[in-house]
Amino acid sequence: MLDLPQHVGELPRLALILFGSGLAYRQAASLLRFAFERKSDLDTSARPPDGPASWGPTKQGTAVVDPPPEAPEIAGPQAPTAEVQTGGVELIDALAEEWRGLCEEEPNDQPFCRPEWVGAYLRAFAPRAKLVLITARVDGRLRAVLPLIEERGFLCGLPVRKLRSAANVHCVRFDMVRGAGAEGEAAVLAVWRRLRDLPGWDLIDLPYGYEGGTLEQLLRAARGDEYLVESVQSWRCVYVPLPGENGAPQNWFPGRKADFRAKLQRRRRKLQALGPLALRSFVRAHPEVLQRFYDLEASGWKGRRGTAIAQDPQRRQFYDEVAAAASRFGYLSLDSLELNSEVVSAHFGLRYRGRYFLPKAAYNEEFRGFGPGLLLVQAILLEHQARQLREFDFTGPWAPDEAQWANETRGCFEGYIFSRRGYGALLHAVRFKLRRAIKALMRLKQSKIPAPPQRISQRDPSSAAADEG
């Protein structure tokens, strides 16, 4: 019988031999992972100090309470206490009211981080997923909440056990909600320490984060504990800061080309020549209004690509549910620009705490030449004072049409935290170090390629002298 402790060091080499001999890549990768895990188990110095021996009680929904963290930096109240619950969407529903109250304190609160968005995601896209909900409390009051999904997958072909954001691209953004002030900052640290000590994960994957959000603080806390942390920018989105009550309309366009407003006015006049033009807004999730938006979106390029909401039952369920929730809590804004009562462009928008967010937009392609999407944005901005808006956020990746409105952009990113076990270091090396090394080699190779010879000008020297004169 093989003495595993004696031969565990040979397993990485054996995995490479298997891979090189033509066996399945995933089988070789699995053996490689097992080698690193077994090596970490035999090396007691690699184990986290005083960490729990397992996920805790196996029954779903059971809380595992963390021992008090060491010396949090807050004044007055007692230190935050973090706990973990595992289960399904019922955990979100049970915490929803406290969670919404916490959102009111969040320094950079956005609607996508509210419990109704996380719950809608789970019900529509991940009904059987295992939810890992980490919370922190001070004197019994909720101070931070982070919903994650536990799953097994692959990273660069290597098997990985990970915790990831409870969100997908339709959720637009994702963040950890925290309270304000020193209590909130201490709660973030308590959540990280509780998360850090959970066994069994190789990677914490946090896509859809955004600049100024709490996930940035969580990544900093992990770096402070010398974990391997990476942050990769996903895209930059355009947002339009709007002036206050005394602001002038031209302040919407800092640094824009002088003819942009004139172009909009020309297009509006041409469209108005075909009939009366009107902006209509709905704050209730009327089924017929939603259906009209879905039909408009499916009639264009999204329908041809198969990415329209109406073409997928899961997408339809998700948007129906978030529309109903946004209507209930007063931040839904279904806006449309109508010509002769016919919709030429429409928004599935959110008007939330002084900011307008645009998760989805659609337009009638028969009116493409009039720029109906631009005209709808202009109509909303013209009414920004009546709507008490201070910002218009396009939410999606930078696009040329949106960039005409403003220079300001906000970054969205995907954060990675790798475990300190040997396998986590391997995953980090393959995902980041190896790629960086290859890119560096490619740049070095390109720098050594001789430049093509310059073409000798056949121009008459006398004409050049004349130009200089």
Tab-separated table of C-alpha atoms in Angstrom:
chain	number	residue	atom	x	y	z
A	1	MET	CA	0.000	0.000	0.000
A	2	LEU	CA	1.259	3.469	-0.913
A	3	ASP	CA	2.550	5.532	2.002
A	4	LEU	CA	0.780	8.818	1.092
A	5	PRO	CA	2.671	11.110	3.516
A	6	GLN	CA	5.942	9.859	2.076
A	7	HIS	CA	4.957	10.148	-1.596
A	8	VAL	CA	2.686	13.205	-1.561
A	9	GLY	CA	5.499	15.336	-2.920
A	10	GLU	CA	5.591	13.186	-6.057
A	11	LEU	CA	1.950	13.806	-6.957
A	12	PRO	CA	2.479	17.112	-8.824
A	13	ARG	CA	5.131	15.463	-11.003
A	14	LEU	CA	2.864	12.453	-11.558
A	15	ALA	CA	0.023	14.769	-12.590
A	16	LEU	CA	2.224	16.416	-15.202
A	17	ILE	CA	3.304	12.981	-16.489
A	18	LEU	CA	-0.341	11.916	-16.829
A	19	PHE	CA	-1.214	15.122	-18.643
A	20	GLY	CA	1.787	14.777	-20.947
A	21	SER	CA	0.928	11.158	-21.729
A	22	GLY	CA	-2.448	12.173	-23.158
A	23	LEU	CA	-4.792	11.440	-20.273
A	24	ALA	CA	-7.693	13.769	-19.550
A	25	TYR	CA	-6.586	17.226	-18.502
A	26	ARG	CA	-9.200	17.434	-15.752
A	27	GLN	CA	-8.064	14.122	-14.236
A	28	ALA	CA	-4.504	15.396	-14.088
A	29	ALA	CA	-5.669	18.722	-12.655
A	30	SER	CA	-7.727	16.940	-9.995
A	31	LEU	CA	-4.696	14.925	-8.930
A	32	LEU	CA	-2.638	18.082	-8.784
A	33	ARG	CA	-5.199	19.716	-6.560
A	34	PHE	CA	-5.332	16.680	-4.301
A	35	ALA	CA	-1.565	16.843	-3.933
A	36	PHE	CA	-1.646	20.442	-2.722
A	37	GLU	CA	-4.565	19.795	-0.371
A	38	ARG	CA	-2.935	16.716	1.142
A	39	LYS	CA	0.343	18.563	1.559
A	40	SER	CA	-1.482	21.372	3.403
A	41	ASP	CA	-3.267	18.845	5.638
A	42	LEU	CA	0.043	17.259	6.611
A	43	ASP	CA	1.617	20.665	7.273
A	44	THR	CA	-0.061	21.892	10.446
A	45	SER	CA	1.739	25.229	10.237
A	46	ALA	CA	-0.286	26.088	7.112
A	47	ARG	CA	-3.622	25.846	8.904
A	48	PRO	CA	-5.397	29.069	9.923
A	49	PRO	CA	-5.013	29.696	13.661
A	50	ASP	CA	-8.065	28.755	15.729
A	51	GLY	CA	-10.178	28.173	12.622
A	52	PRO	CA	-13.327	26.036	12.782
A	53	ALA	CA	-12.931	22.395	11.831
A	54	SER	CA	-15.833	22.411	9.349
A	55	TRP	CA	-18.567	24.543	7.836
A	56	GLY	CA	-20.437	24.003	11.097
A	57	PRO	CA	-23.804	22.277	11.577
A	58	THR	CA	-24.914	20.444	8.438
A	59	LYS	CA	-28.566	21.507	8.633
A	60	GLN	CA	-29.299	24.327	6.235
A	61	GLY	CA	-30.250	27.609	7.848
A	62	THR	CA	-28.272	26.962	11.035
A	63	ALA	CA	-26.137	29.870	12.178
A	64	VAL	CA	-22.525	29.462	13.223
A	65	VAL	CA	-21.517	32.279	15.576
A	66	ASP	CA	-17.982	33.567	15.427
A	67	PRO	CA	-15.975	34.147	18.615
A	68	PRO	CA	-15.389	37.858	19.263
A	69	PRO	CA	-12.780	39.248	16.827
A	70	GLU	CA	-9.620	40.650	18.211
A	71	ALA	CA	-9.628	44.362	19.126
A	72	PRO	CA	-11.836	46.010	16.476
A	73	GLU	CA	-11.134	49.684	15.960
A	74	ILE	CA	-14.435	51.201	17.104
A	75	ALA	CA	-15.216	53.522	19.969
A	76	GLY	CA	-18.020	52.958	22.463
A	77	PRO	CA	-20.140	49.962	21.403
A	78	GLN	CA	-19.028	46.378	21.750
A	79	ALA	CA	-17.142	44.606	18.997
A	80	PRO	CA	-19.109	43.258	16.032
A	81	THR	CA	-20.066	39.593	16.117
A	82	ALA	CA	-20.123	37.783	12.780
A	83	GLU	CA	-22.127	34.706	11.896
A	84	VAL	CA	-22.645	32.441	8.914
A	85	GLN	CA	-25.896	30.900	7.736
A	86	THR	CA	-26.247	28.415	4.899
A	87	GLY	CA	-29.430	27.632	3.047
A	88	GLY	CA	-31.524	29.073	0.269
A	89	VAL	CA	-33.524	32.160	-0.587
A	90	GLU	CA	-35.499	31.838	2.644
A	91	LEU	CA	-32.481	33.351	4.424
A	92	ILE	CA	-32.837	36.497	2.303
A	93	ASP	CA	-36.555	36.764	3.004
A	94	ALA	CA	-36.037	36.372	6.766
A	95	LEU	CA	-33.471	39.184	6.865
A	96	ALA	CA	-35.078	41.457	4.264
A	97	GLU	CA	-36.528	44.168	6.510
A	98	GLU	CA	-33.333	44.611	8.543
A	99	TRP	CA	-31.321	44.520	5.321
A	100	ARG	CA	-33.382	47.317	3.755
A	101	GLY	CA	-32.941	49.423	6.869
A	102	LEU	CA	-29.184	48.923	6.620
A	103	CYS	CA	-29.272	50.056	2.975
A	104	GLU	CA	-30.490	53.455	4.145
A	105	GLU	CA	-27.172	53.909	5.974
A	106	GLU	CA	-24.885	52.466	3.278
A	107	PRO	CA	-22.477	55.222	2.158
A	108	ASN	CA	-22.805	54.274	-1.542
A	109	ASP	CA	-26.190	52.589	-1.568
A	110	GLN	CA	-27.493	51.298	-4.925
A	111	PRO	CA	-30.730	49.408	-5.617
A	112	PHE	CA	-28.919	46.346	-6.967
A	113	CYS	CA	-27.601	45.491	-3.485
A	114	ARG	CA	-31.008	45.341	-1.833
A	115	PRO	CA	-32.482	42.001	-0.681
A	116	GLU	CA	-35.204	42.004	-3.343
A	117	TRP	CA	-32.538	41.922	-6.090
A	118	VAL	CA	-30.574	39.085	-4.468
A	119	GLY	CA	-33.775	37.155	-3.802
A	120	ALA	CA	-34.983	37.625	-7.382
A	121	TYR	CA	-31.618	36.404	-8.699
A	122	LEU	CA	-31.747	33.246	-6.578
A	123	ARG	CA	-35.349	32.414	-7.472
A	124	ALA	CA	-34.856	32.985	-11.202
A	125	PHE	CA	-31.309	31.854	-11.941
A	126	ALA	CA	-30.067	29.746	-9.007
A	127	PRO	CA	-33.038	28.179	-7.178
A	128	ARG	CA	-30.992	25.169	-6.011
A	129	ALA	CA	-27.798	27.046	-5.143
A	130	LYS	CA	-26.312	26.891	-1.673
A	131	LEU	CA	-26.405	30.387	-0.208
A	132	VAL	CA	-23.723	31.357	2.307
A	133	LEU	CA	-24.921	34.468	4.144
A	134	ILE	CA	-22.363	36.259	6.335
A	135	THR	CA	-23.658	38.960	8.671
A	136	ALA	CA	-22.171	41.140	11.406
A	137	ARG	CA	-24.041	42.694	14.317
A	138	VAL	CA	-23.263	45.185	17.054
A	139	ASP	CA	-25.511	45.007	20.141
A	140	GLY	CA	-27.888	42.888	18.090
A	141	ARG	CA	-28.189	45.471	15.297
A	142	LEU	CA	-27.347	44.383	11.758
A	143	ARG	CA	-24.206	46.220	10.614
A	144	ALA	CA	-23.107	44.283	7.516
A	145	VAL	CA	-24.403	41.560	5.193
A	146	LEU	CA	-22.651	39.655	2.401
A	147	PRO	CA	-24.548	37.002	0.341
A	148	LEU	CA	-22.367	34.468	-1.477
A	149	ILE	CA	-22.950	31.257	-3.433
A	150	GLU	CA	-20.919	28.128	-2.659
A	151	GLU	CA	-20.147	26.040	-5.731
A	152	ARG	CA	-17.558	23.914	-7.504
A	153	GLY	CA	-16.204	24.941	-10.878
A	154	PHE	CA	-13.032	25.441	-12.873
A	155	LEU	CA	-10.505	28.252	-13.125
A	156	CYS	CA	-8.183	28.061	-16.125
A	157	GLY	CA	-9.109	24.370	-16.365
A	158	LEU	CA	-8.227	23.628	-12.732
A	159	PRO	CA	-11.005	22.408	-10.399
A	160	VAL	CA	-11.881	24.965	-7.759
A	161	ARG	CA	-14.170	25.245	-4.750
A	162	LYS	CA	-15.298	28.819	-4.555
A	163	LEU	CA	-17.580	31.326	-2.936
A	164	ARG	CA	-18.891	33.865	-5.421
A	165	SER	CA	-21.165	36.884	-5.599
A	166	ALA	CA	-24.868	36.042	-5.432
A	167	ALA	CA	-25.445	37.855	-8.729
A	168	ASN	CA	-25.080	37.656	-12.488
A	169	VAL	CA	-24.948	40.177	-15.325
A	170	HIS	CA	-28.666	40.934	-15.057
A	171	CYS	CA	-28.187	42.067	-11.464
A	172	VAL	CA	-25.956	44.809	-12.941
A	173	ARG	CA	-23.839	45.308	-9.794
A	174	PHE	CA	-23.054	43.599	-6.515
A	175	ASP	CA	-21.767	44.782	-3.163
A	176	MET	CA	-21.583	44.035	0.516
A	177	VAL	CA	-23.986	46.294	2.433
A	178	ARG	CA	-22.623	47.912	5.610
A	179	GLY	CA	-23.622	50.487	8.160
A	180	ALA	CA	-22.213	53.976	8.319
A	181	GLY	CA	-19.259	55.194	10.369
A	182	ALA	CA	-16.817	53.282	12.531
A	183	GLU	CA	-19.316	50.535	13.310
A	184	GLY	CA	-19.738	49.793	9.627
A	185	GLU	CA	-15.987	49.698	9.034
A	186	ALA	CA	-15.497	47.345	11.983
A	187	ALA	CA	-18.331	45.162	10.690
A	188	VAL	CA	-16.565	44.773	7.333
A	189	LEU	CA	-13.462	43.558	9.141
A	190	ALA	CA	-15.543	41.131	11.231
A	191	VAL	CA	-17.176	39.704	8.101
A	192	TRP	CA	-13.787	39.209	6.479
A	193	ARG	CA	-12.387	37.418	9.528
A	194	ARG	CA	-15.386	35.117	9.630
A	195	LEU	CA	-15.073	34.498	5.915
A	196	ARG	CA	-11.324	33.965	6.168
A	197	ASP	CA	-11.743	31.208	8.742
A	198	LEU	CA	-14.329	29.242	6.775
A	199	PRO	CA	-12.622	26.038	5.613
A	200	GLY	CA	-13.006	24.412	2.245
A	201	TRP	CA	-12.746	27.308	-0.205
A	202	ASP	CA	-9.968	27.821	-2.730
A	203	LEU	CA	-11.235	31.097	-4.148
A	204	ILE	CA	-13.619	33.931	-3.299
A	205	ASP	CA	-14.813	35.340	-6.616
A	206	LEU	CA	-16.481	38.764	-6.475
A	207	PRO	CA	-17.636	39.979	-9.912
A	208	TYR	CA	-19.812	43.066	-10.536
A	209	GLY	CA	-18.174	45.185	-7.834
A	210	TYR	CA	-17.914	48.938	-8.379
A	211	GLU	CA	-15.681	51.832	-7.373
A	212	GLY	CA	-16.530	53.256	-3.979
A	213	GLY	CA	-18.331	50.111	-2.855
A	214	THR	CA	-17.736	48.062	0.274
A	215	LEU	CA	-16.150	45.178	-1.635
A	216	GLU	CA	-13.060	47.366	-2.047
A	217	GLN	CA	-12.772	47.479	1.769
A	218	LEU	CA	-13.165	43.705	1.959
A	219	LEU	CA	-10.323	43.224	-0.548
A	220	ARG	CA	-8.112	45.610	1.445
A	221	ALA	CA	-8.787	43.611	4.616
A	222	ALA	CA	-7.743	40.408	2.826
A	223	ARG	CA	-4.554	42.049	1.562
A	224	GLY	CA	-3.831	43.165	5.117
A	225	ASP	CA	-3.853	39.506	6.164
A	226	GLU	CA	-1.389	38.743	3.342
A	227	TYR	CA	-3.835	36.824	1.174
A	228	LEU	CA	-3.328	36.742	-2.579
A	229	VAL	CA	-5.801	39.377	-3.828
A	230	GLU	CA	-6.447	40.629	-7.352
A	231	SER	CA	-8.850	43.193	-8.774
A	232	VAL	CA	-9.524	43.198	-12.519
A	233	GLN	CA	-11.460	46.027	-14.134
A	234	SER	CA	-14.475	44.694	-16.044
A	235	TRP	CA	-15.605	47.936	-17.667
A	236	ARG	CA	-16.097	51.635	-17.114
A	237	CYS	CA	-19.595	53.076	-17.270
A	238	VAL	CA	-20.603	56.638	-18.069
A	239	TYR	CA	-22.574	58.717	-15.578
A	240	VAL	CA	-23.905	62.258	-15.899
A	241	PRO	CA	-23.661	64.500	-12.806
A	242	LEU	CA	-26.655	66.842	-12.815
A	243	PRO	CA	-26.633	70.433	-11.534
A	244	GLY	CA	-28.599	71.594	-8.509
A	245	GLU	CA	-31.642	73.842	-8.538
A	246	ASN	CA	-29.599	76.832	-9.682
A	247	GLY	CA	-27.606	74.910	-12.281
A	248	ALA	CA	-27.786	75.849	-15.947
A	249	PRO	CA	-28.686	73.204	-18.577
A	250	GLN	CA	-25.390	73.630	-20.381
A	251	ASN	CA	-23.638	72.268	-17.299
A	252	TRP	CA	-24.828	68.813	-18.322
A	253	PHE	CA	-22.235	68.725	-21.091
A	254	PRO	CA	-18.830	69.536	-19.627
A	255	GLY	CA	-16.165	69.086	-22.250
A	256	ARG	CA	-18.647	67.929	-24.910
A	257	LYS	CA	-18.522	69.001	-28.534
A	258	ALA	CA	-20.383	72.204	-29.246
A	259	ASP	CA	-22.575	70.628	-31.929
A	260	PHE	CA	-23.949	67.819	-29.749
A	261	ARG	CA	-26.919	69.777	-28.402
A	262	ALA	CA	-27.596	71.207	-31.857
A	263	LYS	CA	-27.639	67.675	-33.287
A	264	LEU	CA	-30.178	66.588	-30.686
A	265	GLN	CA	-32.406	69.556	-31.437
A	266	ARG	CA	-32.309	68.853	-35.174
A	267	ARG	CA	-33.291	65.237	-34.613
A	268	ARG	CA	-36.082	66.211	-32.255
A	269	ARG	CA	-37.511	68.709	-34.750
A	270	LYS	CA	-37.427	66.121	-37.546
A	271	LEU	CA	-39.210	63.593	-35.347
A	272	GLN	CA	-41.783	66.149	-34.176
A	273	ALA	CA	-42.543	66.903	-37.814
A	274	LEU	CA	-44.064	63.395	-37.963
A	275	GLY	CA	-46.410	64.021	-35.052
A	276	PRO	CA	-46.638	64.969	-31.357
A	277	LEU	CA	-43.771	63.696	-29.201
A	278	ALA	CA	-44.298	62.932	-25.503
A	279	LEU	CA	-42.403	61.508	-22.537
A	280	ARG	CA	-44.406	59.061	-20.422
A	281	SER	CA	-43.283	57.599	-17.121
A	282	PHE	CA	-44.789	54.783	-15.071
A	283	VAL	CA	-43.881	54.074	-11.460
A	284	ARG	CA	-46.070	50.974	-11.191
A	285	ALA	CA	-45.250	47.600	-12.710
A	286	HIS	CA	-48.369	47.394	-14.874
A	287	PRO	CA	-48.219	44.103	-16.820
A	288	GLU	CA	-49.191	45.789	-20.096
A	289	VAL	CA	-46.465	48.439	-19.717
A	290	LEU	CA	-43.830	45.793	-18.955
A	291	GLN	CA	-45.021	43.677	-21.868
A	292	ARG	CA	-44.743	46.682	-24.178
A	293	PHE	CA	-41.125	47.164	-23.119
A	294	TYR	CA	-40.335	43.457	-23.562
A	295	ASP	CA	-41.900	43.442	-27.040
A	296	LEU	CA	-39.952	46.549	-28.082
A	297	GLU	CA	-36.662	45.039	-26.902
A	298	ALA	CA	-37.353	41.719	-28.678
A	299	SER	CA	-38.166	43.531	-31.939
A	300	GLY	CA	-34.590	44.772	-32.363
A	301	TRP	CA	-31.076	43.399	-32.430
A	302	LYS	CA	-31.414	41.782	-29.003
A	303	GLY	CA	-34.242	39.675	-30.351
A	304	ARG	CA	-32.169	38.646	-33.350
A	305	ARG	CA	-29.299	37.628	-31.067
A	306	GLY	CA	-31.588	35.780	-28.683
A	307	THR	CA	-30.670	37.954	-25.676
A	308	ALA	CA	-34.003	39.764	-25.198
A	309	ILE	CA	-35.748	39.402	-21.841
A	310	ALA	CA	-38.874	37.878	-23.367
A	311	GLN	CA	-36.897	35.062	-25.022
A	312	ASP	CA	-35.825	33.376	-21.795
A	313	PRO	CA	-38.185	32.342	-18.948
A	314	GLN	CA	-35.523	32.908	-16.295
A	315	ARG	CA	-34.785	36.427	-17.503
A	316	ARG	CA	-38.496	37.196	-17.713
A	317	GLN	CA	-39.073	35.919	-14.173
A	318	PHE	CA	-36.196	38.000	-12.824
A	319	TYR	CA	-37.266	41.295	-14.424
A	320	ASP	CA	-40.917	40.759	-13.525
A	321	GLU	CA	-39.933	40.241	-9.892
A	322	VAL	CA	-37.533	43.178	-9.586
A	323	ALA	CA	-40.057	45.429	-11.364
A	324	ALA	CA	-42.742	44.443	-8.843
A	325	ALA	CA	-40.360	44.995	-5.919
A	326	ALA	CA	-39.110	48.347	-7.266
A	327	SER	CA	-42.726	49.409	-7.722
A	328	ARG	CA	-43.551	48.372	-4.160
A	329	PHE	CA	-40.645	50.319	-2.680
A	330	GLY	CA	-41.086	53.347	-4.901
A	331	TYR	CA	-38.057	53.401	-7.194
A	332	LEU	CA	-39.332	51.926	-10.478
A	333	SER	CA	-39.305	54.250	-13.505
A	334	LEU	CA	-40.586	52.781	-16.789
A	335	ASP	CA	-40.007	55.672	-19.203
A	336	SER	CA	-40.919	55.864	-22.870
A	337	LEU	CA	-40.733	58.396	-25.685
A	338	GLU	CA	-43.890	58.201	-27.763
A	339	LEU	CA	-44.677	59.509	-31.243
A	340	ASN	CA	-48.399	59.552	-32.069
A	341	SER	CA	-48.829	57.235	-29.053
A	342	GLU	CA	-46.341	54.770	-30.571
A	343	VAL	CA	-43.276	53.940	-28.452
A	344	VAL	CA	-40.028	54.829	-30.242
A	345	SER	CA	-37.695	54.221	-27.270
A	346	ALA	CA	-38.098	52.980	-23.699
A	347	HIS	CA	-36.199	52.466	-20.446
A	348	PHE	CA	-36.465	49.876	-17.728
A	349	GLY	CA	-35.162	52.496	-15.312
A	350	LEU	CA	-34.759	52.980	-11.571
A	351	ARG	CA	-35.112	56.343	-9.817
A	352	TYR	CA	-33.408	55.699	-6.496
A	353	ARG	CA	-32.365	58.201	-3.835
A	354	GLY	CA	-31.674	61.026	-6.281
A	355	ARG	CA	-30.017	58.894	-8.956
A	356	TYR	CA	-31.396	57.465	-12.182
A	357	PHE	CA	-30.064	53.993	-13.076
A	358	LEU	CA	-30.558	52.448	-16.521
A	359	PRO	CA	-30.317	48.621	-16.427
A	360	LYS	CA	-32.173	48.107	-19.742
A	361	ALA	CA	-33.008	50.236	-22.796
A	362	ALA	CA	-34.770	49.521	-26.078
A	363	TYR	CA	-35.808	51.435	-29.189
A	364	ASN	CA	-37.797	51.010	-32.379
A	365	GLU	CA	-35.259	50.430	-35.133
A	366	GLU	CA	-37.568	51.996	-37.718
A	367	PHE	CA	-36.658	55.344	-36.130
A	368	ARG	CA	-32.938	54.637	-35.857
A	369	GLY	CA	-32.008	57.698	-37.936
A	370	PHE	CA	-33.614	60.020	-35.388
A	371	GLY	CA	-31.524	58.758	-32.456
A	372	PRO	CA	-34.556	57.806	-30.314
A	373	GLY	CA	-32.420	56.534	-27.444
A	374	LEU	CA	-30.532	59.829	-27.207
A	375	LEU	CA	-33.785	61.798	-27.339
A	376	LEU	CA	-35.262	59.790	-24.468
A	377	VAL	CA	-32.202	60.432	-22.304
A	378	GLN	CA	-32.428	64.137	-23.175
A	379	ALA	CA	-36.107	64.224	-22.209
A	380	ILE	CA	-35.342	62.689	-18.816
A	381	LEU	CA	-32.456	65.085	-18.211
A	382	LEU	CA	-34.651	68.058	-19.135
A	383	GLU	CA	-36.972	67.053	-16.311
A	384	HIS	CA	-34.217	66.274	-13.825
A	385	GLN	CA	-35.166	69.110	-11.470
A	386	ALA	CA	-38.796	68.005	-11.264
A	387	ARG	CA	-37.552	64.461	-10.616
A	388	GLN	CA	-35.011	65.698	-8.043
A	389	LEU	CA	-32.168	63.866	-9.739
A	390	ARG	CA	-28.501	64.504	-9.047
A	391	GLU	CA	-27.033	61.846	-11.353
A	392	PHE	CA	-27.868	59.737	-14.406
A	393	ASP	CA	-26.012	56.390	-14.385
A	394	PHE	CA	-25.964	54.327	-17.605
A	395	THR	CA	-24.703	51.300	-15.545
A	396	GLY	CA	-23.388	49.331	-18.546
A	397	PRO	CA	-19.999	49.297	-20.302
A	398	TRP	CA	-18.792	52.472	-21.989
A	399	ALA	CA	-20.426	53.088	-25.369
A	400	PRO	CA	-19.874	55.915	-27.885
A	401	ASP	CA	-23.456	57.203	-27.732
A	402	GLU	CA	-23.433	57.360	-23.941
A	403	ALA	CA	-20.005	59.000	-23.885
A	404	GLN	CA	-21.483	62.001	-25.700
A	405	TRP	CA	-23.276	62.983	-22.509
A	406	ALA	CA	-20.361	63.264	-20.097
A	407	ASN	CA	-16.657	62.621	-19.483
A	408	GLU	CA	-17.223	61.044	-16.075
A	409	THR	CA	-16.916	57.274	-15.808
A	410	ARG	CA	-17.071	54.812	-12.936
A	411	GLY	CA	-15.157	51.535	-12.882
A	412	CYS	CA	-16.648	48.102	-12.282
A	413	PHE	CA	-14.380	45.195	-11.351
A	414	GLU	CA	-14.073	41.545	-10.438
A	415	GLY	CA	-12.262	40.814	-7.198
A	416	TYR	CA	-10.375	37.586	-6.399
A	417	ILE	CA	-9.231	36.323	-3.008
A	418	PHE	CA	-7.203	33.097	-3.092
A	419	SER	CA	-6.795	30.803	-0.108
A	420	ARG	CA	-3.402	30.643	1.580
A	421	ARG	CA	-3.215	26.893	1.070
A	422	GLY	CA	-0.777	25.716	-1.551
A	423	TYR	CA	-3.526	25.061	-4.070
A	424	GLY	CA	-4.735	28.663	-3.784
A	425	ALA	CA	-1.240	29.851	-4.638
A	426	LEU	CA	-1.237	27.546	-7.671
A	427	LEU	CA	-4.568	28.938	-8.889
A	428	HIS	CA	-3.276	32.477	-8.482
A	429	ALA	CA	-0.094	31.656	-10.358
A	430	VAL	CA	-1.961	30.089	-13.277
A	431	ARG	CA	-4.643	32.784	-13.490
A	432	PHE	CA	-2.404	35.832	-13.048
A	433	LYS	CA	1.346	35.240	-12.796
A	434	LEU	CA	1.548	32.918	-15.778
A	435	ARG	CA	-0.506	35.260	-17.954
A	436	ARG	CA	1.577	38.237	-16.946
A	437	ALA	CA	4.760	36.349	-17.724
A	438	ILE	CA	3.459	35.365	-21.156
A	439	LYS	CA	2.427	38.953	-21.908
A	440	ALA	CA	5.842	40.190	-20.795
A	441	LEU	CA	7.545	37.679	-23.083
A	442	MET	CA	5.316	38.715	-25.976
A	443	ARG	CA	6.173	42.380	-25.403
A	444	LEU	CA	9.863	41.507	-25.240
A	445	LYS	CA	9.604	39.534	-28.455
A	446	GLN	CA	7.816	42.369	-30.218
A	447	SER	CA	10.381	44.887	-29.014
A	448	LYS	CA	13.162	42.842	-30.650
A	449	ILE	CA	11.437	42.714	-34.032
A	450	PRO	CA	13.247	45.229	-36.229
A	451	ALA	CA	11.150	48.135	-37.439
A	452	PRO	CA	10.356	48.173	-41.174
A	453	PRO	CA	12.663	50.416	-43.168
A	454	GLN	CA	11.379	53.935	-43.598
A	455	ARG	CA	10.303	54.877	-47.052
A	456	ILE	CA	12.610	57.501	-48.561
A	457	SER	CA	10.657	60.521	-49.640
A	458	GLN	CA	10.909	61.334	-53.332
A	459	ARG	CA	9.822	64.883	-52.687
A	460	ASP	CA	11.826	67.674	-54.260
A	461	PRO	CA	14.039	69.295	-51.579
A	462	SER	CA	13.267	72.679	-53.030
A	463	SER	CA	9.536	72.250	-52.311
A	464	ALA	CA	10.282	71.365	-48.673
A	465	ALA	CA	12.323	74.515	-48.336
A	466	ALA	CA	9.471	76.453	-49.820
A	467	ASP	CA	7.076	74.987	-47.217
A	468	GLU	CA	9.411	75.966	-44.395
A	469	GLY	CA	9.514	79.464	-45.773
